[in-house]
Coordinates of C-alpha atoms and ligand atoms in Angstrom, one line a residue:
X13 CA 116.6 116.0 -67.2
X14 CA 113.8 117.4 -64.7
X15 CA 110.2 119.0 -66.2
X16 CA 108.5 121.3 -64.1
X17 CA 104.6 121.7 -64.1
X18 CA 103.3 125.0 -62.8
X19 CA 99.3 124.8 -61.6
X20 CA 97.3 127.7 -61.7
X21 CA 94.0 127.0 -59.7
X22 CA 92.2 129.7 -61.0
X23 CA 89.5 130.3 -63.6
X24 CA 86.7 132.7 -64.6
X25 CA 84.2 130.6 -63.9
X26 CA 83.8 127.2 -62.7
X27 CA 82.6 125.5 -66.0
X28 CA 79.5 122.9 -65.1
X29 CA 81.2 119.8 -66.3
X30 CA 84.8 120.7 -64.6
X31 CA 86.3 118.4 -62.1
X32 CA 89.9 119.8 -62.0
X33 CA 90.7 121.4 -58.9
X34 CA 90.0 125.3 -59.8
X35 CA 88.8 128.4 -58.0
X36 CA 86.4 130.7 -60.1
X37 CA 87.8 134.3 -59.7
X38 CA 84.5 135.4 -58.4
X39 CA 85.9 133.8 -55.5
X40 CA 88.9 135.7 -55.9
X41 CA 87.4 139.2 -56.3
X42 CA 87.4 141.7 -54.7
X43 CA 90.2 140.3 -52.5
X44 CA 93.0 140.1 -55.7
X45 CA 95.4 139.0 -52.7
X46 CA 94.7 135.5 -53.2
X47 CA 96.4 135.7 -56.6
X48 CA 99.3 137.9 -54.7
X49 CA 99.3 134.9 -52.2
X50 CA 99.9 132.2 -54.8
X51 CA 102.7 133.6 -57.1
X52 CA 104.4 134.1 -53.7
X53 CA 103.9 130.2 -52.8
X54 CA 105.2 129.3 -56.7
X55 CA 108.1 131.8 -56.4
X56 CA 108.9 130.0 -53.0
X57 CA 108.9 126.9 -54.4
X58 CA 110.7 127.8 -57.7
X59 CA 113.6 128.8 -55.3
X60 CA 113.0 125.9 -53.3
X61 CA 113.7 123.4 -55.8
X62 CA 115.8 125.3 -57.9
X63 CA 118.2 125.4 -54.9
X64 CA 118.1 121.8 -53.8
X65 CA 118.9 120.4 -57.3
X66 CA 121.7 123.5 -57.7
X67 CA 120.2 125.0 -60.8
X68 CA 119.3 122.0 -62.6
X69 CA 118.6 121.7 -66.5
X70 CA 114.8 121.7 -67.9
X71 CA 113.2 120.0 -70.5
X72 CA 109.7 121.4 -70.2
X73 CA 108.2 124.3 -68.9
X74 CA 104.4 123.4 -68.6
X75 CA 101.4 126.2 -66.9
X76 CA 98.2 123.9 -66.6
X77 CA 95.1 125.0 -64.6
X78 CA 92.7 126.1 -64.2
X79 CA 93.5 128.9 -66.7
X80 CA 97.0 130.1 -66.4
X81 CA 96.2 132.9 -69.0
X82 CA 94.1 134.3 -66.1
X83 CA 96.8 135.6 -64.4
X84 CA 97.8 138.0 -67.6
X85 CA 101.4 137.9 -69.4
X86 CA 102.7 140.4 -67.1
X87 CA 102.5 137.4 -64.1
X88 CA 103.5 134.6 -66.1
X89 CA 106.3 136.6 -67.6
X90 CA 107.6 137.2 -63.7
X91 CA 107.2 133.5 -63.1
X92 CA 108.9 132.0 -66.5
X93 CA 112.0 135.2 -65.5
X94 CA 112.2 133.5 -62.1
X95 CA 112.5 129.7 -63.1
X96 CA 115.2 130.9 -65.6
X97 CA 117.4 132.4 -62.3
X98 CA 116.8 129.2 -60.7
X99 CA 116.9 126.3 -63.4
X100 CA 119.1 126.1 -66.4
X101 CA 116.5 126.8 -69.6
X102 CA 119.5 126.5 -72.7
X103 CA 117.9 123.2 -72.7
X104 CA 114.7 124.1 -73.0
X105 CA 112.4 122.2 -75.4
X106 CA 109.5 123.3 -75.1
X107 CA 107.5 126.1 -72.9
X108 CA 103.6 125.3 -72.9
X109 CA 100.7 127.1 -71.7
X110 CA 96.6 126.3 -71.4
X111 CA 94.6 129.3 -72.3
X112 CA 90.8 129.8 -72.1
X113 CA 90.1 131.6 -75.5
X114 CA 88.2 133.9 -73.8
X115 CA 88.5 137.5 -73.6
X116 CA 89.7 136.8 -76.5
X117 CA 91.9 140.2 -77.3
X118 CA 93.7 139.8 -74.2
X119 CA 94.5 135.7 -74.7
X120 CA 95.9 136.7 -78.7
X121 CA 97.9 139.3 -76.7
X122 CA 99.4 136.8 -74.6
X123 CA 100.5 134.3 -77.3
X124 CA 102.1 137.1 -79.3
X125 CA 103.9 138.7 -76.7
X126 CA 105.4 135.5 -75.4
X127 CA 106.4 134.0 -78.2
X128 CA 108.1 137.3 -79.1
X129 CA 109.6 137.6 -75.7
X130 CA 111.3 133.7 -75.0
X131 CA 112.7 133.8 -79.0
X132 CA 115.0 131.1 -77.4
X133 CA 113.0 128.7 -76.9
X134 CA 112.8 126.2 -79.7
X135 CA 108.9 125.6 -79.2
X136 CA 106.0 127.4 -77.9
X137 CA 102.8 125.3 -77.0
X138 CA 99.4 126.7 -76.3
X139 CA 97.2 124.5 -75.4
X140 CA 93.6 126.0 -76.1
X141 CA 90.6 125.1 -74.4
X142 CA 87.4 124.9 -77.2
X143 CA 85.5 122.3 -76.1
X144 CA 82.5 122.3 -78.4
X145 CA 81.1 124.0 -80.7
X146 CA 77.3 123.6 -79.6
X147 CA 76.0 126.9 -78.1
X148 CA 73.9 125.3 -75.6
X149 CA 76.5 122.9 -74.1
X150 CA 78.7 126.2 -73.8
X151 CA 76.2 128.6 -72.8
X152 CA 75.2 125.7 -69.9
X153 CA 78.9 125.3 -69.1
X154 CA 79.2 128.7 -68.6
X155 CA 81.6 129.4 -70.8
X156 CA 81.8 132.9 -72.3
X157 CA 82.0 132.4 -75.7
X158 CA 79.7 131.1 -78.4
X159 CA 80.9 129.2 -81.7
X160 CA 80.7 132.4 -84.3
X161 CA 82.6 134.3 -81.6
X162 CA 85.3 131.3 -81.7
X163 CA 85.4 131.2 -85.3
X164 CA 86.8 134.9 -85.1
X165 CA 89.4 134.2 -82.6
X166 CA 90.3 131.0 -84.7
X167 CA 90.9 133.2 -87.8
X168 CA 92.9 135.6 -86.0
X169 CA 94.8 132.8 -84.1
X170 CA 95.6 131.5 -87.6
X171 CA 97.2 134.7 -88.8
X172 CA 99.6 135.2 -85.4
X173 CA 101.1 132.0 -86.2
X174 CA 104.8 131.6 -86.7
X175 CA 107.0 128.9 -86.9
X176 CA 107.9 128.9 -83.3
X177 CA 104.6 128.5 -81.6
X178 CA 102.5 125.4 -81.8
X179 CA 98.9 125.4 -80.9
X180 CA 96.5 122.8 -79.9
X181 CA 93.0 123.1 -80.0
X182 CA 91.1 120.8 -77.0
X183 CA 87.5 119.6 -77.7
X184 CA 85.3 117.6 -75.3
X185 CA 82.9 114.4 -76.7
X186 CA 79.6 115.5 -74.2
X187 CA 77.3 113.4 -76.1
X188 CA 74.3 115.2 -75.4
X189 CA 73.4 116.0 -79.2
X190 CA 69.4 113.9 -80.7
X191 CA 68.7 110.4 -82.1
X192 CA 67.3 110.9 -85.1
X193 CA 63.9 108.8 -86.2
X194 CA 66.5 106.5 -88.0
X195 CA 67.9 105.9 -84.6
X196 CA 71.8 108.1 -85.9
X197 CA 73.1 109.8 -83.8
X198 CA 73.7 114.0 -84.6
X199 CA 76.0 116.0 -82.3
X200 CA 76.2 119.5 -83.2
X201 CA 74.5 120.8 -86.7
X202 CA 76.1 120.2 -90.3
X203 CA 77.2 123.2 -90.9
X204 CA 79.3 123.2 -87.4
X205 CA 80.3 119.3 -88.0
X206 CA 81.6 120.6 -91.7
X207 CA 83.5 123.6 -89.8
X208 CA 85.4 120.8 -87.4
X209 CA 86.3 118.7 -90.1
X210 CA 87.4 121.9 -92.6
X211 CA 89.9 123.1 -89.3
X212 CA 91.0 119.4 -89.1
X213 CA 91.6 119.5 -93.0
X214 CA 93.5 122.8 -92.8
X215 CA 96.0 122.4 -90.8
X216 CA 96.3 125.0 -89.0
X217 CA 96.2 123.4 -85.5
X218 CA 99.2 121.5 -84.6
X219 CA 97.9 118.7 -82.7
X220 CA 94.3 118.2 -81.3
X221 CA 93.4 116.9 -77.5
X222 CA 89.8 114.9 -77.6
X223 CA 88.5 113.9 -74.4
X224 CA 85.5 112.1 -73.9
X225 CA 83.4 114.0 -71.0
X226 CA 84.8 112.1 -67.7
X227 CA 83.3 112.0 -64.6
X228 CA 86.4 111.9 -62.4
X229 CA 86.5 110.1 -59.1
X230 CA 85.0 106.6 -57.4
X231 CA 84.1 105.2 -60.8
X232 CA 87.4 106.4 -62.6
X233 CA 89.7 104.9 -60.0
X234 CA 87.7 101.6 -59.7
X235 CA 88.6 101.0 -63.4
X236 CA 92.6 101.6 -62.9
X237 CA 92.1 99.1 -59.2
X238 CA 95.1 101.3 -58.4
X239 CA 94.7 105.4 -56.5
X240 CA 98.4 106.5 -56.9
X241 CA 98.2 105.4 -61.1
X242 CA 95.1 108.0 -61.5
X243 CA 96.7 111.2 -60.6
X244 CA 95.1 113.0 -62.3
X245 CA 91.6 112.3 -61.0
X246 CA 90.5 115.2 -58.4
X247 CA 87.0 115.9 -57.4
X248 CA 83.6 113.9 -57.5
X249 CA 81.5 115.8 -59.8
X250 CA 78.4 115.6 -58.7
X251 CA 76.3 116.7 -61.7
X252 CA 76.5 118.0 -65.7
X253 CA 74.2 120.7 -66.3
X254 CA 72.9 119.1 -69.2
X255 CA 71.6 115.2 -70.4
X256 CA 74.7 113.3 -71.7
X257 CA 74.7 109.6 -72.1
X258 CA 78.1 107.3 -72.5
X259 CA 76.8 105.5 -75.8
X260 CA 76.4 108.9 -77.1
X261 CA 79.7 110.3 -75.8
X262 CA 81.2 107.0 -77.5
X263 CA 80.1 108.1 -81.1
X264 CA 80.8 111.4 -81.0
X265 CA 84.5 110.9 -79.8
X266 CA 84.6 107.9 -82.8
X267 CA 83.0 110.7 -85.3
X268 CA 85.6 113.7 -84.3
X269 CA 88.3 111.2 -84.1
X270 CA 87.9 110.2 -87.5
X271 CA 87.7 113.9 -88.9
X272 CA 91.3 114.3 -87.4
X273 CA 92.6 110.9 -88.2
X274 CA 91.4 111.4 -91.5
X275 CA 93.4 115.2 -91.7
X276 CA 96.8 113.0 -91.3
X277 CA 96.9 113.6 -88.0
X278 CA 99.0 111.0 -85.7
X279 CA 96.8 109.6 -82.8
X280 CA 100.0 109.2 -80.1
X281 CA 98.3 109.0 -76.7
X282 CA 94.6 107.8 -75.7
X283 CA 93.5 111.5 -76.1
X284 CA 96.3 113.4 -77.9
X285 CA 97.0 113.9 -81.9
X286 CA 99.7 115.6 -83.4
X287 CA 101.7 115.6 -86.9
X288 CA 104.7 114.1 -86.4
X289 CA 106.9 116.2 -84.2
X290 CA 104.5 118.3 -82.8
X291 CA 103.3 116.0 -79.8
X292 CA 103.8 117.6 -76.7
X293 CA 106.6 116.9 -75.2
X294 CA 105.9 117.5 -71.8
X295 CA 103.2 114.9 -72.2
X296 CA 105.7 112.4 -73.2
X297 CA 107.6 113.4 -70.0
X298 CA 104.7 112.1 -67.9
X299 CA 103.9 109.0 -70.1
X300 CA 107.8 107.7 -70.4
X301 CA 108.3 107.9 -66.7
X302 CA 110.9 111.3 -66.4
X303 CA 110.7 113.4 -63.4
X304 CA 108.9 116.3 -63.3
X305 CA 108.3 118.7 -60.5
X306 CA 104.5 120.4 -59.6
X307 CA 104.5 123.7 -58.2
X308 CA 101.3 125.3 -56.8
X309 CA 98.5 123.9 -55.2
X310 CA 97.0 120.1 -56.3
X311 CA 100.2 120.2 -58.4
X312 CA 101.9 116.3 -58.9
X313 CA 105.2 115.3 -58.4
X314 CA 107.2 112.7 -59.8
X315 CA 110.9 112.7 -58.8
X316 CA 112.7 109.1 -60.4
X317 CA 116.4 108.5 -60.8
X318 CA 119.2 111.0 -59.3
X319 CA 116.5 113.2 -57.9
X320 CA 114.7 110.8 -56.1
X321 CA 117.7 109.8 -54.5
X322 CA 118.7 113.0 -53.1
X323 CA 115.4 112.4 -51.2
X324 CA 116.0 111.2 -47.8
X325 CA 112.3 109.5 -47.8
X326 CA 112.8 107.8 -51.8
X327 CA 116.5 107.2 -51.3
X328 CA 116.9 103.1 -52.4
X329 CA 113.7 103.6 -54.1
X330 CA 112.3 103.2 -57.7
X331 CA 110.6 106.8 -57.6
X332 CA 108.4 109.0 -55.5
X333 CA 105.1 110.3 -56.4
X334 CA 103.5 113.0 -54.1
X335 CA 100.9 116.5 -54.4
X336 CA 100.3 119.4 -52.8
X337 CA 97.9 120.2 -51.0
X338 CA 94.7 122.0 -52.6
X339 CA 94.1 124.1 -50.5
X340 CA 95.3 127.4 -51.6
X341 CA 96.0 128.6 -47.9
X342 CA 98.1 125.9 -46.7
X343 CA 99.5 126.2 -49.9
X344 CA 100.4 129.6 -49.7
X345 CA 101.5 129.2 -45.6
X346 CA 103.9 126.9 -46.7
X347 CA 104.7 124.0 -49.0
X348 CA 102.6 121.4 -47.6
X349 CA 102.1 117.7 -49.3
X350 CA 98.9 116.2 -49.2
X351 CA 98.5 114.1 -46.7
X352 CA 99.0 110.8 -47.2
X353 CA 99.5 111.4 -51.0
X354 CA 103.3 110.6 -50.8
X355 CA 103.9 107.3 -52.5
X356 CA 107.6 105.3 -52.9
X357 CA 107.8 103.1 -55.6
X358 CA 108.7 99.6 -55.5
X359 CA 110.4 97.6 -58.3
X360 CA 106.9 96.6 -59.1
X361 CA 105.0 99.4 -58.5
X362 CA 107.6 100.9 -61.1
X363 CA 107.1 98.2 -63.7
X364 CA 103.1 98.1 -63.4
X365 CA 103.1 102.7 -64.1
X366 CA 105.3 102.0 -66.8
X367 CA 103.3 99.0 -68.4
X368 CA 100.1 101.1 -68.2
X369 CA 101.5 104.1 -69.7
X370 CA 103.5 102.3 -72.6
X371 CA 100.4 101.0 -73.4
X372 CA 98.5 104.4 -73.1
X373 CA 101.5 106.3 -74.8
X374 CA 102.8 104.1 -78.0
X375 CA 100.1 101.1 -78.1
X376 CA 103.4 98.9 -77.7
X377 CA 105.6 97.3 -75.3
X378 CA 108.6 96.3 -76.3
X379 CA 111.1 93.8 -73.8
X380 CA 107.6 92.2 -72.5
X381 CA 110.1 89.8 -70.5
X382 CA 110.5 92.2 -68.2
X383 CA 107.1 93.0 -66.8
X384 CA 106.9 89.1 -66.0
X385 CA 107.0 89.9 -62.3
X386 CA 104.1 91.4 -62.5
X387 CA 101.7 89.6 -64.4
X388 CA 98.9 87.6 -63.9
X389 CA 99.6 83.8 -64.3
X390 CA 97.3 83.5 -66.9
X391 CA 98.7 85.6 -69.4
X392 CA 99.4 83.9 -72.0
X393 CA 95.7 82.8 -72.3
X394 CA 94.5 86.1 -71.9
X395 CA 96.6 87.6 -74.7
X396 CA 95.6 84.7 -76.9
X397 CA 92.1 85.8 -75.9
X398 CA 92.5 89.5 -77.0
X399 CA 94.8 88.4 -80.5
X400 CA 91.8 86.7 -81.6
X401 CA 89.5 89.6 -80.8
X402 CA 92.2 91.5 -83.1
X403 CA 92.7 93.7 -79.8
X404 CA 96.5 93.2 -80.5
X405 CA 99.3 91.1 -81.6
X406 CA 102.2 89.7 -79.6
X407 CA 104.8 87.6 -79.6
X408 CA 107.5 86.8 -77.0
X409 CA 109.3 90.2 -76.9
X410 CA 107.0 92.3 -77.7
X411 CA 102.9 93.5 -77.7
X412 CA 101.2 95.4 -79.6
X413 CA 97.7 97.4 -79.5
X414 CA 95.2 97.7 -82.3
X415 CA 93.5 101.2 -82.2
X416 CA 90.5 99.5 -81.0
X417 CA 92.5 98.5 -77.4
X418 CA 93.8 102.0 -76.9
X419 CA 90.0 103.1 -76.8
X420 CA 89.5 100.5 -74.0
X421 CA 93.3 99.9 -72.6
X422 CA 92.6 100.8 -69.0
X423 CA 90.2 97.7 -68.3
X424 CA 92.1 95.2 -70.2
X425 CA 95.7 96.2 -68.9
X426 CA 94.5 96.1 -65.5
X427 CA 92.9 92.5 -66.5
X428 CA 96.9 91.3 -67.5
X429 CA 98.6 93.0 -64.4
X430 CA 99.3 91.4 -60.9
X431 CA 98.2 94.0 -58.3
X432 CA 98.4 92.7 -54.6
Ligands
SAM502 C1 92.4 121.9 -67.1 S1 91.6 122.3 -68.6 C2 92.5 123.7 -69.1 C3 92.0 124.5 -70.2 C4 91.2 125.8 -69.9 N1 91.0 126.0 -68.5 C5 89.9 125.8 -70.7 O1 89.0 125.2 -70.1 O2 89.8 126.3 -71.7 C6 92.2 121.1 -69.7 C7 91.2 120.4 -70.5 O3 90.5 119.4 -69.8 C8 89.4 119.0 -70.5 N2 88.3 118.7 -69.5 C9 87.9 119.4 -68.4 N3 86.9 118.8 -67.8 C10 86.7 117.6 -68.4 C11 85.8 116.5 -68.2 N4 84.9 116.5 -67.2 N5 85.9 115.5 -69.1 C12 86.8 115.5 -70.1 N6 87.6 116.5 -70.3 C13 87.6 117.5 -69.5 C14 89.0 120.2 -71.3 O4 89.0 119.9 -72.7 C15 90.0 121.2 -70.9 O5 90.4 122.1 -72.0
SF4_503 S1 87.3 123.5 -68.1 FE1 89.0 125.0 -67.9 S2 88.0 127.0 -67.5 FE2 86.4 125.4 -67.2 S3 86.5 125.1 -64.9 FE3 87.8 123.5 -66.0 S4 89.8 124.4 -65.9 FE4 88.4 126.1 -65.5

């Protein structure tokens, strides 16, 4: 079954430590065109695919940004009403959306109305963007909220709740919190690290999404040796508008991880945790290889299977990977790839993305037999290496990561794979 990803490129502000590809509606303003412009392109496109696959069946529904709640629930209501005229939603798992909490009224507004509207849909995800709860890192950021104005919106988020809707809370490790005289390391203030680990406890999120602050671009695709596995990487940030340091970043991710681990949640990705069967599906979509379809500009595609093959420029192949462009006006003149971002996979190129995310996704691979084409000669050696560093265990069939390898996967998977 096909996922289709819907990117909305705008946001309030452009937050200091952002390198997704968004446009801060101060841009946007006074000319509210732009935002006519766009659900034009998506429309376009919604038609175009839905056409060329003759209504097919969806699994997920995803809006990411940017901040799709930006564009209000009367908008995103128009553009979930026109996928379901062009793909077949009684399949539906799951419909997700990314919010910003903030304005706060309007974004509780949104959550209740949707979930109220699409009572056929299984699962609702929102996907909320809190990021820390250190004033000065958000104040910095820009973002408009403090942390006793998100305490409000978390109570009133907790009494909206219904069976149907699942909602994940996303914090960022900035490491940019003191050293103490003893040399420890304090990120935020007790009474703040006691609020995490009492929302943890409660249960009331679904599933959490902990990043450590990334600084996407040159340095991030050096580490995966290959562009077309990083697609998610965007724009070179040149500068955080605060001191952060990796060591730091490193503890605070360890510390917050914990305080979730420790609340029964299930780490099942390198930054994603979930009680059992709330994980988001759509996620699983990218890590296990499906297609999905990305609408709207920067959006990725990923087409394997039957609907690669009904490409004339993937037919024979293993899949095709491409993006639109990011600019919003080509974008919006017509659906324009990126250029040079189309990429046909090879047998290999297919086995090496799936190794990676296998790895990233369930810490194991099962059938290791198979990726044998494209490993390094050394292997075995290497493996041994890593088993006795308790990074993980293997045997002929099968390898399996230790916690400790999922934090640093992405060097030591690209250390076992063969790339040229
Ligand atoms: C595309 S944003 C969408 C959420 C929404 N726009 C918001 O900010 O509330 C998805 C998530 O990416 C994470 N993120 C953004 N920039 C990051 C960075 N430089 N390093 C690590 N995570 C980052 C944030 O946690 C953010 O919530
Ligand atoms: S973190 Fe979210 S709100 Fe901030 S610039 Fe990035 S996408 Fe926009």
């Amino acid at each position: 079954m096909l996922s289709l990803y819907i990117h909305v490129p705008f946001c309030d502000k452009k937050c200091g430590y952002c390198s997704f590809f968004v446009i801060p509606k101060e841009w946007v303003d006074p000319q509210q065109k732009m935002i006519e412009w766009y659900v034009e392109g998506v429309v376009r496109d919604i038609e175009h695919w839905g056409k060329l696959y003759d209504k097919p069946a969806l699994k997920t529904l995803y809006f990411g940004g940017g901040t799709p709640g930006i564009l209000g629930k009367k908008i995103l209501m128009k553009i979930i009403d026109h996928v379901a005229e062009y793909f077949d939603l009684s399949y539906l798992e799951e419909l997700s959306i990314e919010l910003n909490p903030n304005p706060h009224d309007e974004m509780l507004d949104i959550i209740q109305t949707i979930t109220q509207t699409y009572k056929e849909f299984p699962r609702v995800r929102f996907s909320l963007g809190i990021q820390s709860f250190d004033d000065r890192i958000l104040s910095l950021s820009s973002r408009q909220y403090s942390f006793e104005g998100i305490q409000g919106f978390l109570r009133s988020l907790r009494e909206i709740k219904d069976s149907r809707n699942v909602f994940n809370l996303d914090f960022i490790a900035f490491g940019s919190g003191e050293r103490t005289r003893e040399d420890e390391y304090l990120f935020w203030d007790r009474a703040r690290r006691e609020r995490f680990q009492s929302i943890a406890a409660s249960g009331f999120a679904d599933s959490f999404s902990l990043y450590t602050l990334e600084l996407f671009g040159g340095a991030q695709r050096e580490k995966t040796k290959r562009k077309e596995i990083d697609w998610q990487s965007h724009l070179d940030l040149s500068h955080v508008p605060f001191e952060t340091d990796q060591e730091k970043i490193t503890v605070e991710f360890q510390r917050l991880k914990e305080h979730i681990l420790d609340a029964w949640y299930r780490r099942y990705e390198l930054s994603n945790f979930a009680y059992p069967g709330k994980e988001s599906i759509h996620n699983m979509v990218y890590r296990t290889m499906q297609s999905y379809i990305g609408i709207g500009p920067s959006a990725s595609s990923f087409l394997t299977g039957e609907y690669a093959q009904q490409l004339p420029e993937a037919k024979g192949s293993y899949g095709i990977r491409f993006t639109e462009s990011t600019s919003i006006f080509w974008y919006m003149k017509e659906s324009s790839r990126e250029k040079d971002s189309t990429i046909i996979l090879s047998e290999k190129d297919y086995l090496i993305e799936s190794f990676f995310l296998a790895l990233r996704t369930a810490r194991w691979v099962k059938n290791l037999q198979a990726f044998a084409p494209v490993f390094v000669s050394n292997r075995k050696a290497l493996l041994e290496q890593f088993a006795d560093q308790w990074l993980l265990h293997f045997d002929d069939d099968t390898l399996k990561l230790t916690d400790e390898w999922l934090d640093l996967y992405n060097g030591i998977a690209s250390e076992l794979l063969e790339f040229s």
